[in-house]
mmCIF file of C-alpha atoms in Angstrom:
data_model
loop_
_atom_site.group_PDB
_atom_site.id
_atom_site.type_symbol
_atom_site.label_atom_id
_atom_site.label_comp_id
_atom_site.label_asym_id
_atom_site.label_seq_id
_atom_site.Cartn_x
_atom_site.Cartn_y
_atom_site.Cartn_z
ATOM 1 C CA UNK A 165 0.000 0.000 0.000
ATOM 2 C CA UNK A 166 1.219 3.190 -1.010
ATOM 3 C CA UNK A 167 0.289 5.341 1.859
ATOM 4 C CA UNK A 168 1.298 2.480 4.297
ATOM 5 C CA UNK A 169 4.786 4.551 5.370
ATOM 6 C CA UNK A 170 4.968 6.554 8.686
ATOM 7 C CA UNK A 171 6.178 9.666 8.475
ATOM 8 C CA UNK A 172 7.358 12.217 11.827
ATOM 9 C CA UNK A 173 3.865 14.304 10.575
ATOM 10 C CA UNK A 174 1.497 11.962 10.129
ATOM 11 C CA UNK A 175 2.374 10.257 13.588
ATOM 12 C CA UNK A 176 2.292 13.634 14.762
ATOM 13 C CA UNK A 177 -0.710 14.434 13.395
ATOM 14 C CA UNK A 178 -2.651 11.299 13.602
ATOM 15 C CA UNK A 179 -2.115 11.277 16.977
ATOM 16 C CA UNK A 180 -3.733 15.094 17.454
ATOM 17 C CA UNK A 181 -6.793 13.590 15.643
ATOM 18 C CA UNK A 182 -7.416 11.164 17.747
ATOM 19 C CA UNK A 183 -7.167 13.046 20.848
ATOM 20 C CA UNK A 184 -9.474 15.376 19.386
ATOM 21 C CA UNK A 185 -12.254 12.621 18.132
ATOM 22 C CA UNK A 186 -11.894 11.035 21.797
ATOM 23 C CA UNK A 187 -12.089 14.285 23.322
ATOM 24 C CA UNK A 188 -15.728 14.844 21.527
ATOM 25 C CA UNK A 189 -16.615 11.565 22.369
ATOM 26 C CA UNK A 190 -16.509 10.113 18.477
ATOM 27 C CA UNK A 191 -16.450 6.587 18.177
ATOM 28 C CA UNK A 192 -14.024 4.870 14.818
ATOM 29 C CA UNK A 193 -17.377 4.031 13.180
ATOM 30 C CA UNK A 194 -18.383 7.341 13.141
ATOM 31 C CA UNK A 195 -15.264 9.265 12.307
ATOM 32 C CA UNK A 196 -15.040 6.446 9.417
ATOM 33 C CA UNK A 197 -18.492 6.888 7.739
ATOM 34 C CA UNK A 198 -18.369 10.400 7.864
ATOM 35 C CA UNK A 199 -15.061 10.332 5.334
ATOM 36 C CA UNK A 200 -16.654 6.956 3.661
ATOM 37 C CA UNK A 201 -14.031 4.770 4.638
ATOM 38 C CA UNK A 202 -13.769 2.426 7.493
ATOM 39 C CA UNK A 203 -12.600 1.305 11.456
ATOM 40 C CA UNK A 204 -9.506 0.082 9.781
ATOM 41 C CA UNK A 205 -8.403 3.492 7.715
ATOM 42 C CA UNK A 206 -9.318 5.885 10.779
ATOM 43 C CA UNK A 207 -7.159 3.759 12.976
ATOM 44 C CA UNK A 208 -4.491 3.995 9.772
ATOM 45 C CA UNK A 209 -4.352 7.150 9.932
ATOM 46 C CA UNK A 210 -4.664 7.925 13.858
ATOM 47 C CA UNK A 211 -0.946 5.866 14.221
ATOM 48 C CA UNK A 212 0.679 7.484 10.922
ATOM 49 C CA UNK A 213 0.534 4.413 8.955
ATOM 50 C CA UNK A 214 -2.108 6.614 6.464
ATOM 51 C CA UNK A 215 -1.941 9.941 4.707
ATOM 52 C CA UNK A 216 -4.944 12.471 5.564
ATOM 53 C CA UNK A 217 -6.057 14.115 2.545
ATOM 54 C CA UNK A 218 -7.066 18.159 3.079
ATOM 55 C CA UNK A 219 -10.974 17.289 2.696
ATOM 56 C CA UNK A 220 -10.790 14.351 5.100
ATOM 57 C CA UNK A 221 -9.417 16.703 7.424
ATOM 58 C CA UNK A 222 -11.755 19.227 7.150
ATOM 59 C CA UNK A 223 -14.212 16.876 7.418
ATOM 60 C CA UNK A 224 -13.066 15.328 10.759
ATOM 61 C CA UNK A 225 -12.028 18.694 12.078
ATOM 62 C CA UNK A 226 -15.558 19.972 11.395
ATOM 63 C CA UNK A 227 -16.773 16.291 12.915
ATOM 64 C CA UNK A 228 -14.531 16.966 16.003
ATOM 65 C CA UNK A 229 -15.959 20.276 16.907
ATOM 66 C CA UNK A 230 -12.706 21.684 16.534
ATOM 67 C CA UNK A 231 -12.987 25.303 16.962
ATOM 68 C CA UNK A 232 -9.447 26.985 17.333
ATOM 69 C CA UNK A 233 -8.755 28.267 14.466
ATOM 70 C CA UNK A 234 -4.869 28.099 15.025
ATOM 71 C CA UNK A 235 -4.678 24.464 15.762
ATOM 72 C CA UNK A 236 -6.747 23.920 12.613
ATOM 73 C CA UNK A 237 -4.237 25.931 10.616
ATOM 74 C CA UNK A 238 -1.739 23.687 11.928
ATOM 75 C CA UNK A 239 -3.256 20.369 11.599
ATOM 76 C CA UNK A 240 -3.801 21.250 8.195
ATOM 77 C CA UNK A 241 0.151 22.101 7.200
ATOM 78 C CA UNK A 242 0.916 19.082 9.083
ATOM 79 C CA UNK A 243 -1.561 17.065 6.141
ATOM 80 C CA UNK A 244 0.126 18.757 3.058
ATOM 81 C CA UNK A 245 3.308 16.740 3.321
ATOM 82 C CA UNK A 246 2.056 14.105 0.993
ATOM 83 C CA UNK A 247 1.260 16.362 -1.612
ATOM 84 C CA UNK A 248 4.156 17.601 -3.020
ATOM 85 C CA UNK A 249 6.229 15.056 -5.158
ATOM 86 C CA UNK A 250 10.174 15.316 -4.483
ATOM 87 C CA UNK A 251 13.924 14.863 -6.489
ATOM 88 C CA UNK A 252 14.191 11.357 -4.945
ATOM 89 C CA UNK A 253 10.748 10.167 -5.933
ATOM 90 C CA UNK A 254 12.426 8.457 -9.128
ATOM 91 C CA UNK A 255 14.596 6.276 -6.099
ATOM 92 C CA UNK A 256 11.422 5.957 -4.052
ATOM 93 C CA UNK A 257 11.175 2.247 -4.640
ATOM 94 C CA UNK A 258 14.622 1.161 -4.348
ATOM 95 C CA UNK A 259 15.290 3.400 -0.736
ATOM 96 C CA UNK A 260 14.272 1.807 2.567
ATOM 97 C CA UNK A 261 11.395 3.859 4.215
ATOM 98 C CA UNK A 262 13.724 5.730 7.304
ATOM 99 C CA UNK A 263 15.920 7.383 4.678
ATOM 100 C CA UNK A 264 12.588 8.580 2.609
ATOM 101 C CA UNK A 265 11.788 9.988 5.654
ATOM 102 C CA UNK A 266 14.933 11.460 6.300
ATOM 103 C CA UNK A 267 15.376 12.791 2.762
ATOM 104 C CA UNK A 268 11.880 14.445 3.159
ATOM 105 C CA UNK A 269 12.798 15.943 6.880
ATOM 106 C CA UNK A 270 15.526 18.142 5.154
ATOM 107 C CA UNK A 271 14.118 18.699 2.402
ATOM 108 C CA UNK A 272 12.174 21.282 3.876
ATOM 109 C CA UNK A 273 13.642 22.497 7.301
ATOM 110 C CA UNK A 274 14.076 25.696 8.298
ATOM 111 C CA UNK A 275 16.506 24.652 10.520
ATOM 112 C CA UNK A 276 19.117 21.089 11.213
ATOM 113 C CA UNK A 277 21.132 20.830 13.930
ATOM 114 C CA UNK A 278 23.651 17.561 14.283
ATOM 115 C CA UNK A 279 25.814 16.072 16.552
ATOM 116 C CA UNK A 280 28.132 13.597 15.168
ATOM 117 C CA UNK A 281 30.650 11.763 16.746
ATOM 118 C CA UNK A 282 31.924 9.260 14.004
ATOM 119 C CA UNK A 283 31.553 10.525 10.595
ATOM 120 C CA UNK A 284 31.431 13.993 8.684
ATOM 121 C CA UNK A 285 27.415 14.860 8.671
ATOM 122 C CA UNK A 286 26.056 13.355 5.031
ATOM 123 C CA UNK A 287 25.197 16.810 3.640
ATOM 124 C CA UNK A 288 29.065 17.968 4.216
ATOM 125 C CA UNK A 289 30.517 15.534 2.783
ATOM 126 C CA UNK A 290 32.378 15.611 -0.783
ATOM 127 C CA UNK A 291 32.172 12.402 -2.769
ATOM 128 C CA UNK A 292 35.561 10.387 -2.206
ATOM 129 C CA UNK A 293 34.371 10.632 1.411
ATOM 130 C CA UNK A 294 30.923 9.860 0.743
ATOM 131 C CA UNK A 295 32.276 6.836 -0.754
ATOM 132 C CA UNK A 296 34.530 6.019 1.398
ATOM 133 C CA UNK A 297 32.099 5.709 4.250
ATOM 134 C CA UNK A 298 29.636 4.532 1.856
ATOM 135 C CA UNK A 299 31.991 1.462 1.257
ATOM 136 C CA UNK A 300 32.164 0.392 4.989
ATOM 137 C CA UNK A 301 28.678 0.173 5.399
ATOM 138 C CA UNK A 302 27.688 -2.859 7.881
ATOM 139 C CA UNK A 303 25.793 -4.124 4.621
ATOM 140 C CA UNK A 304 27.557 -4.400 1.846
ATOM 141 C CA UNK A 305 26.860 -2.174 -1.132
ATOM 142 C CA UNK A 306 26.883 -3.870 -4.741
ATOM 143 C CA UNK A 307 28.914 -1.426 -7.215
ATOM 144 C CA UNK A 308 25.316 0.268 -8.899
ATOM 145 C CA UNK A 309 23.929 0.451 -4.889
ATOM 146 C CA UNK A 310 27.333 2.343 -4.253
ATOM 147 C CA UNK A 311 27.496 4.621 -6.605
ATOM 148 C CA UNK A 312 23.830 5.500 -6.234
ATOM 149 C CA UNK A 313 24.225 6.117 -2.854
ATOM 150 C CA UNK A 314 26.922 8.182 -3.431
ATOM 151 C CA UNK A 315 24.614 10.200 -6.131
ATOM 152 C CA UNK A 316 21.581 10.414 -3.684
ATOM 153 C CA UNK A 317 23.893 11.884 -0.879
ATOM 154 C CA UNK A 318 25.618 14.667 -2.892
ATOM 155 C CA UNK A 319 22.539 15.367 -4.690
ATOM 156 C CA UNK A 320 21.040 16.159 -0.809
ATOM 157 C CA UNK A 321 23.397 19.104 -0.913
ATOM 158 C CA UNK A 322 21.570 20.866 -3.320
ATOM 159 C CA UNK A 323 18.951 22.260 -0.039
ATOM 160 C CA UNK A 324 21.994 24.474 0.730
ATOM 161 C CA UNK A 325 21.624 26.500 -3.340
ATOM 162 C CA UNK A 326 18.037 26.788 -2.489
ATOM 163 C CA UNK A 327 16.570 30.183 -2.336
ATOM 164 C CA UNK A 328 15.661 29.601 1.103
ATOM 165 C CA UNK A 329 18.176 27.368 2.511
ATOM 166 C CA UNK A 330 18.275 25.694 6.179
ATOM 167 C CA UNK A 331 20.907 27.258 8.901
ATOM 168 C CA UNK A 332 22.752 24.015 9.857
ATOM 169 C CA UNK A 333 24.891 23.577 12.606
ATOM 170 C CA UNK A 334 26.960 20.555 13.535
ATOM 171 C CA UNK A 335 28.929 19.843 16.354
ATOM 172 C CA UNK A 336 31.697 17.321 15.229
ATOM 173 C CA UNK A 337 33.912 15.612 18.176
ATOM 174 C CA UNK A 338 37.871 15.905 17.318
ATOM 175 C CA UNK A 339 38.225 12.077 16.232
ATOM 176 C CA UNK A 340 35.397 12.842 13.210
ATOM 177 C CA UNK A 341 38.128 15.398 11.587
ATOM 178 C CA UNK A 342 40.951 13.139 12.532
ATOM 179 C CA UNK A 343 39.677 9.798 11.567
ATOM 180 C CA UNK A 344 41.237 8.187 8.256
ATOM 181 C CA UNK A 345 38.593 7.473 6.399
ATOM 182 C CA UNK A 346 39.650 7.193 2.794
ATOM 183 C CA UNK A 347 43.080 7.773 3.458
ATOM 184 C CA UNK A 348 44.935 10.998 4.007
ATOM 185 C CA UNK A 349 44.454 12.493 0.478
ATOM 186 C CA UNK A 350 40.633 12.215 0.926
ATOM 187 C CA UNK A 351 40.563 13.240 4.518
ATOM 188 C CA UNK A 352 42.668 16.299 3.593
ATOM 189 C CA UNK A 353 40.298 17.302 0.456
ATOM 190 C CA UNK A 354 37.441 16.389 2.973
ATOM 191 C CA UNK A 355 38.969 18.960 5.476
ATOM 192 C CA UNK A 356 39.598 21.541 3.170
ATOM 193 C CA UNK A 357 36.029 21.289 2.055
ATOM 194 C CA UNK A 358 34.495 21.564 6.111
ATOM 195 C CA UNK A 359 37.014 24.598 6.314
ATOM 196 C CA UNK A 360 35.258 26.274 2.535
ATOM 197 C CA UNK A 361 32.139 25.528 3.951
ATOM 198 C CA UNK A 362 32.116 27.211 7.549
ATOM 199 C CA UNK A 363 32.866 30.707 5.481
ATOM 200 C CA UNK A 364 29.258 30.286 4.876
ATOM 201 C CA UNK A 365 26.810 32.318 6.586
ATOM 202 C CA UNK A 366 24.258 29.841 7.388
ATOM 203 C CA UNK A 367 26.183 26.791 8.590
ATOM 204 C CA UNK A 368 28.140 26.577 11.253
ATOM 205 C CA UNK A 369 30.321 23.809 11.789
ATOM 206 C CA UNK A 370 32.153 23.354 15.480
ATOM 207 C CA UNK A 371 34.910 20.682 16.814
ATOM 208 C CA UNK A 372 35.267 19.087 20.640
ATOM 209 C CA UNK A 373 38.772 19.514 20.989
ATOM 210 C CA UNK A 374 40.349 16.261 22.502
ATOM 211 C CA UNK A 375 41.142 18.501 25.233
ATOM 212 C CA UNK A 376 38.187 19.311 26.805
ATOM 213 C CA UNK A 377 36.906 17.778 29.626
ATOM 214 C CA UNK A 378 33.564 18.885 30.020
ATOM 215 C CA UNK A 379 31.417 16.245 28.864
ATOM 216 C CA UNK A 380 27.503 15.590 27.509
ATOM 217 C CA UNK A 381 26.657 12.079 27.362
ATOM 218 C CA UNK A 382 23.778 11.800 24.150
ATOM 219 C CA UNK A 383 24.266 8.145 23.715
ATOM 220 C CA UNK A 384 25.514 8.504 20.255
ATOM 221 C CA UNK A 385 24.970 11.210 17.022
ATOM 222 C CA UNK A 386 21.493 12.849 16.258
ATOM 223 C CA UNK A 387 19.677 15.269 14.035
ATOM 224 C CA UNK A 388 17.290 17.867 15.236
ATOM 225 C CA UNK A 389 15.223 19.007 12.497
ATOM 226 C CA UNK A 390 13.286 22.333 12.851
ATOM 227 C CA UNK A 391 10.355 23.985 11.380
ATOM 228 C CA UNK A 392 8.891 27.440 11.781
ATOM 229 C CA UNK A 393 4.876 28.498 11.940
ATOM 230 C CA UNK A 394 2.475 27.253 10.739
ATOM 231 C CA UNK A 395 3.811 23.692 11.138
ATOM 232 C CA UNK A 396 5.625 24.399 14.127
ATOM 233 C CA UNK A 397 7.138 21.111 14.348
ATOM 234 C CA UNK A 398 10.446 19.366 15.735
ATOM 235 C CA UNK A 399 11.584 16.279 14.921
ATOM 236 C CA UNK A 400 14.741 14.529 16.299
ATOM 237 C CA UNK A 401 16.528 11.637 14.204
ATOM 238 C CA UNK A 402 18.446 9.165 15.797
ATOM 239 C CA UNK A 403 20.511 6.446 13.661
ATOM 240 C CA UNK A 404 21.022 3.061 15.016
ATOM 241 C CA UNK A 405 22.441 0.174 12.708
ATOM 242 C CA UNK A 406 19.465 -1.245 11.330
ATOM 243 C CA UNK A 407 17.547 2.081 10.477
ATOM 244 C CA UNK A 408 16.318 5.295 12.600
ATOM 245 C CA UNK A 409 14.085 6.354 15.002
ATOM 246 C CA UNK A 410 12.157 9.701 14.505
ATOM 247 C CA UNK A 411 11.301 11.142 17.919
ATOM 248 C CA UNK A 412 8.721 13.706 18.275
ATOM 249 C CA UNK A 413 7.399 14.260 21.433
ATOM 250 C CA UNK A 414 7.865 17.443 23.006
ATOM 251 C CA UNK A 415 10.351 16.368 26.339
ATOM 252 C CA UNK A 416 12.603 13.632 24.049
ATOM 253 C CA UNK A 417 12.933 17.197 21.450
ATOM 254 C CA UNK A 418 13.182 19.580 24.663
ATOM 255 C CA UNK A 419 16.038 16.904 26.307
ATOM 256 C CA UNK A 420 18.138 16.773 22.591
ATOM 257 C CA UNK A 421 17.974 20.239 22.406
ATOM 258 C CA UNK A 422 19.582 21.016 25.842
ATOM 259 C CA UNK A 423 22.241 18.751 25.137
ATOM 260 C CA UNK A 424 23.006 20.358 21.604
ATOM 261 C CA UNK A 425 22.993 23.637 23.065
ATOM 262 C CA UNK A 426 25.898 21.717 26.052
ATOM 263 C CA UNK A 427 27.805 20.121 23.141
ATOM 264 C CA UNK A 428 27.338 23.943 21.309
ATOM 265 C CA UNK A 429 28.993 25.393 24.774
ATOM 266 C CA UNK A 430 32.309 22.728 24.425
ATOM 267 C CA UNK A 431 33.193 22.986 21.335
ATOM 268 C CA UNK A 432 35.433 25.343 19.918
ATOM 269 C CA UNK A 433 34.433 28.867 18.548
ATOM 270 C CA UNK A 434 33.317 28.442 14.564
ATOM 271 C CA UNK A 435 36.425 30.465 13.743
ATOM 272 C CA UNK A 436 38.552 28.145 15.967
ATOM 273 C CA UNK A 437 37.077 25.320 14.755
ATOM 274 C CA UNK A 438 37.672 26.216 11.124
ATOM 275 C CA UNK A 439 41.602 26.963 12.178
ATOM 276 C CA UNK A 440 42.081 23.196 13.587
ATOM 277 C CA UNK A 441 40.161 21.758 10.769
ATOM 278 C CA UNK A 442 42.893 23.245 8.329
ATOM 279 C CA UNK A 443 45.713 22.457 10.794
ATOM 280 C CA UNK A 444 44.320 19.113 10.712
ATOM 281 C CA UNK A 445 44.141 19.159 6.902
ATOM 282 C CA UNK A 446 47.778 20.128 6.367
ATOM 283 C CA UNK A 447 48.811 17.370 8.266
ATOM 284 C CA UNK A 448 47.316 14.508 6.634
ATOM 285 C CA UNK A 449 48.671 16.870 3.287
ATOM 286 C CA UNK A 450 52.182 16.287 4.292
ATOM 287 C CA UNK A 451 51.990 12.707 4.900
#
């Protein structure tokens, strides 16, 4: 089934419609024959599994009794994410659901903030890194899956030469910029390119020195994906090795946020950052 693919949104707002139907005392079977479907596709749609089209909405907002005119507004944006058809539709069949939903997070934030602590973020990368890493995935990558992969992730970068691009952040620990990955010639190109980039006005791009000794446990690396009024909507992506898990619920957002803003407060200065970067990258140019 098409629609049969959970997105941060539809979780999000599946789960505000059924709050709102229980709250006005609605059963399934009659939130179901008002849209002319059934028990099955109201409880589809109440966990995320299936997209809410704008007149269904309307319909079940109207049903609900829901009278703020705000949270309508919002409810609403959160429905029009299955309406617009994106670069990596072509792909859609061939890429595993969490990275669709990844690929569509980005696509469209007004803000992404990152912590990683093994590898240069995906969207910073330049492609003999991207490969590189790409190469050592725990799955092994035919040649075509490779260098489609490799396509798909530098095509990503494109959000950054939109008219409206996100302002990114990423705090990267020391042993990301020092790590070999590639080789010494890549690592130093790879470098050069992190330096380039944090020129930029809207990224910013920080380093934990090895030397610091304050410390913010986050259990591993993590996205924070941001979106402004009327969706008002944060979404926090944690990577595990068999997929993702898109958080969000207000205090698991509220506690990733804190401890980006603590990782934010150890890490060098951008400008500092930038300097060790290059230090780092004439090193690994000399050997």
């Amino acid at each position: 089934m098409g629609n049969a693919r959970r997105t941060a949104r539809r979780r999000r707002l599946g789960s505000e419609l059924r709050a709102l139907r229980e709250a006005a005392s609605v059963s399934t079977e009659e939130a179901a024959k008002a849209i002319h479907g059934d028990k099955t596709k109201i409880s589809r749609q109440e966990t995320g599994l299936y997209r809410t089209t704008r007149l269904e909405l309307e319909v079940l907002l109207n049903l609900y009794k829901a009278k703020d005119e705000k949270q309508r507004q919002w409810l609403i944006a959160l429905s029009a994410e299955g309406n617009k058809r994106n670069w990596w539709h072509r792909h859609s069949e061939t890429l595993p659901n969490h990275f669709k939903e990844t690929l569509t997070l980005e696509s469209d934030a007004a803000s992404i903030a990152t912590f990683q602590s093994r590898v240069v973020p995906g969207l910073l990368q330049t492609q003999a890194y991207a490969t590189a890493v790409l190469t050592g995935n725990a799955q092994p990558l035919s040649e075509e899956q490779l260098n489609l992969s490799v396509d798909i992730r530098m095509s990503r970068q494109s959000i950054f030469l939109r008219g409206n691009p996100p302002q990114y952040a990423t705090v990267l620990t020391e042993g990301v910029v020092r790590q070999q990955i590639g080789g010494p010639q890549v690592m130093a190109d790879q470098l050069r390119h992190l330096a380039a980039l944090s020129q930029t006005p809207e990224l910013a791009i920080q380093v934990i020195p090895y030397a610091q000794r304050r410390f913010t446990n986050t259990g591993g690396s993590f996205i924070l994906y941001s979106y402004p009024a009327p969706l008002d909507f944060d979404v926090v992506q944690v990577s595990y090795l068999g997929g993702d898990l898109f958080l969000d619920e207000a205090e698991a957002v509220a506690k990733y946020r804190k401890a980006f803003e603590e990782l934010r407060a150890s890490a060098l200065s951008v400008p500092e950052s930038a300097e060790l970067i290059s230090s780092i990258a004439h090193e690994f140019e000399r050997e």
